[in-house]
Amino acid sequence: MTERFSGVIQMVFESFTLAPAGLAGLALGAFFFGGLYWTVRRGLVSTRPAQWFLASLAVRLGVTLAGFYLVAGDQWPRLLACLVGFLIARGAITWLTRGTRPADAAPAKEARHAPEP
């Protein structure tokens, strides 16, 4: 009976240590994918989109990898919890931004016919 009780206590304790890692993953995911959304909006109307995309990738990737490293420490369950939070943030950002288009972006031109050879 006491072994069962100590197992429950250990599970509750582990959930309290994994919850902050999951929340950190949510924050990292929101930063990464929110930054990607912002970069795409800015890069589409920029005269130098390559600079926007490369600089954004470097910053987003550096911050995210450093965050994963700090959150995980030497424990793979915290890394896994952080990754799950990161993926949940990806789904949330994708859902929140679906069907939106920058207001200052020009509408796409449609081809009325196939190009001539």
Tab-separated table of C-alpha atoms in Angstrom, residues 16-107:
chain	number	residue	atom	x	y	z
A	16	PHE	CA	4.849	19.706	-11.251
A	17	THR	CA	8.386	19.614	-12.597
A	18	LEU	CA	7.233	18.961	-16.174
A	19	ALA	CA	4.532	21.644	-16.264
A	20	PRO	CA	7.007	24.566	-16.305
A	21	ALA	CA	8.917	22.824	-19.095
A	22	GLY	CA	5.699	22.516	-21.100
A	23	LEU	CA	4.881	26.175	-20.510
A	24	ALA	CA	8.387	27.125	-21.591
A	25	GLY	CA	7.829	25.078	-24.750
A	26	LEU	CA	4.606	26.996	-25.382
A	27	ALA	CA	6.481	30.284	-25.014
A	28	LEU	CA	9.315	29.134	-27.276
A	29	GLY	CA	6.835	27.909	-29.881
A	30	ALA	CA	4.883	31.157	-29.755
A	31	PHE	CA	8.117	33.083	-30.235
A	32	PHE	CA	9.354	30.871	-33.070
A	33	PHE	CA	6.151	30.534	-35.084
A	34	GLY	CA	4.850	34.003	-34.243
A	35	GLY	CA	8.174	35.379	-35.413
A	36	LEU	CA	7.917	33.329	-38.580
A	37	TYR	CA	4.444	34.730	-39.264
A	38	TRP	CA	5.670	38.265	-38.649
A	39	THR	CA	8.698	37.711	-40.894
A	40	VAL	CA	6.613	36.387	-43.769
A	41	ARG	CA	4.283	39.391	-43.522
A	42	ARG	CA	7.219	41.801	-43.560
A	43	GLY	CA	9.275	39.885	-46.103
A	44	LEU	CA	6.509	39.802	-48.697
A	45	VAL	CA	6.379	43.583	-48.966
A	46	SER	CA	10.079	44.241	-48.395
A	47	THR	CA	12.545	45.249	-51.077
A	48	ARG	CA	15.086	42.877	-49.470
A	49	PRO	CA	13.175	39.768	-48.372
A	50	ALA	CA	16.241	37.516	-48.238
A	51	GLN	CA	17.759	39.620	-45.477
A	52	TRP	CA	14.510	39.486	-43.486
A	53	PHE	CA	14.228	35.715	-43.786
A	54	LEU	CA	17.886	34.946	-43.029
A	55	ALA	CA	18.116	37.297	-40.051
A	56	SER	CA	14.813	36.058	-38.677
A	57	LEU	CA	15.831	32.436	-39.058
A	58	ALA	CA	19.106	33.041	-37.238
A	59	VAL	CA	17.447	34.854	-34.333
A	60	ARG	CA	14.471	32.505	-33.997
A	61	LEU	CA	16.610	29.374	-34.245
A	62	GLY	CA	19.238	30.663	-31.823
A	63	VAL	CA	16.712	31.685	-29.169
A	64	THR	CA	14.711	28.477	-29.551
A	65	LEU	CA	17.696	26.133	-29.358
A	66	ALA	CA	19.114	27.986	-26.360
A	67	GLY	CA	15.715	27.801	-24.690
A	68	PHE	CA	15.421	24.063	-25.286
A	69	TYR	CA	18.940	23.564	-23.918
A	70	LEU	CA	18.234	25.569	-20.767
A	71	VAL	CA	14.830	24.005	-20.120
A	72	ALA	CA	15.909	20.420	-20.682
A	73	GLY	CA	19.065	20.424	-18.619
A	74	ASP	CA	20.104	16.770	-18.358
A	75	GLN	CA	16.578	15.358	-18.229
A	76	TRP	CA	14.900	13.983	-21.338
A	77	PRO	CA	11.343	14.140	-19.831
A	78	ARG	CA	11.673	17.920	-19.520
A	79	LEU	CA	12.925	18.087	-23.109
A	80	LEU	CA	9.941	16.036	-24.218
A	81	ALA	CA	7.516	18.255	-22.270
A	82	CYS	CA	9.105	21.330	-23.829
A	83	LEU	CA	8.781	19.802	-27.290
A	84	VAL	CA	5.110	18.984	-26.703
A	85	GLY	CA	4.481	22.583	-25.628
A	86	PHE	CA	6.361	23.799	-28.706
A	87	LEU	CA	4.191	21.674	-31.005
A	88	ILE	CA	0.991	22.813	-29.274
A	89	ALA	CA	2.082	26.410	-29.863
A	90	ARG	CA	2.666	25.574	-33.521
A	91	GLY	CA	-0.880	24.298	-33.852
A	92	ALA	CA	-2.273	27.328	-32.018
A	93	ILE	CA	-0.373	29.848	-34.157
A	94	THR	CA	-1.374	27.989	-37.324
A	95	TRP	CA	-5.013	28.009	-36.238
A	96	LEU	CA	-4.948	31.676	-35.232
A	97	THR	CA	-3.341	32.846	-38.469
A	98	ARG	CA	-5.137	30.671	-41.002
A	99	GLY	CA	-6.672	32.547	-43.865
A	100	THR	CA	-5.107	35.878	-42.954
A	101	ARG	CA	-3.190	37.922	-45.451
A	102	PRO	CA	-1.193	41.096	-44.961
A	103	ALA	CA	-3.373	44.132	-45.611
A	104	ASP	CA	-0.627	45.869	-47.560
A	105	ALA	CA	0.238	42.868	-49.765
A	106	ALA	CA	-0.834	42.989	-53.381
A	107	PRO	CA	-3.361	40.358	-54.427
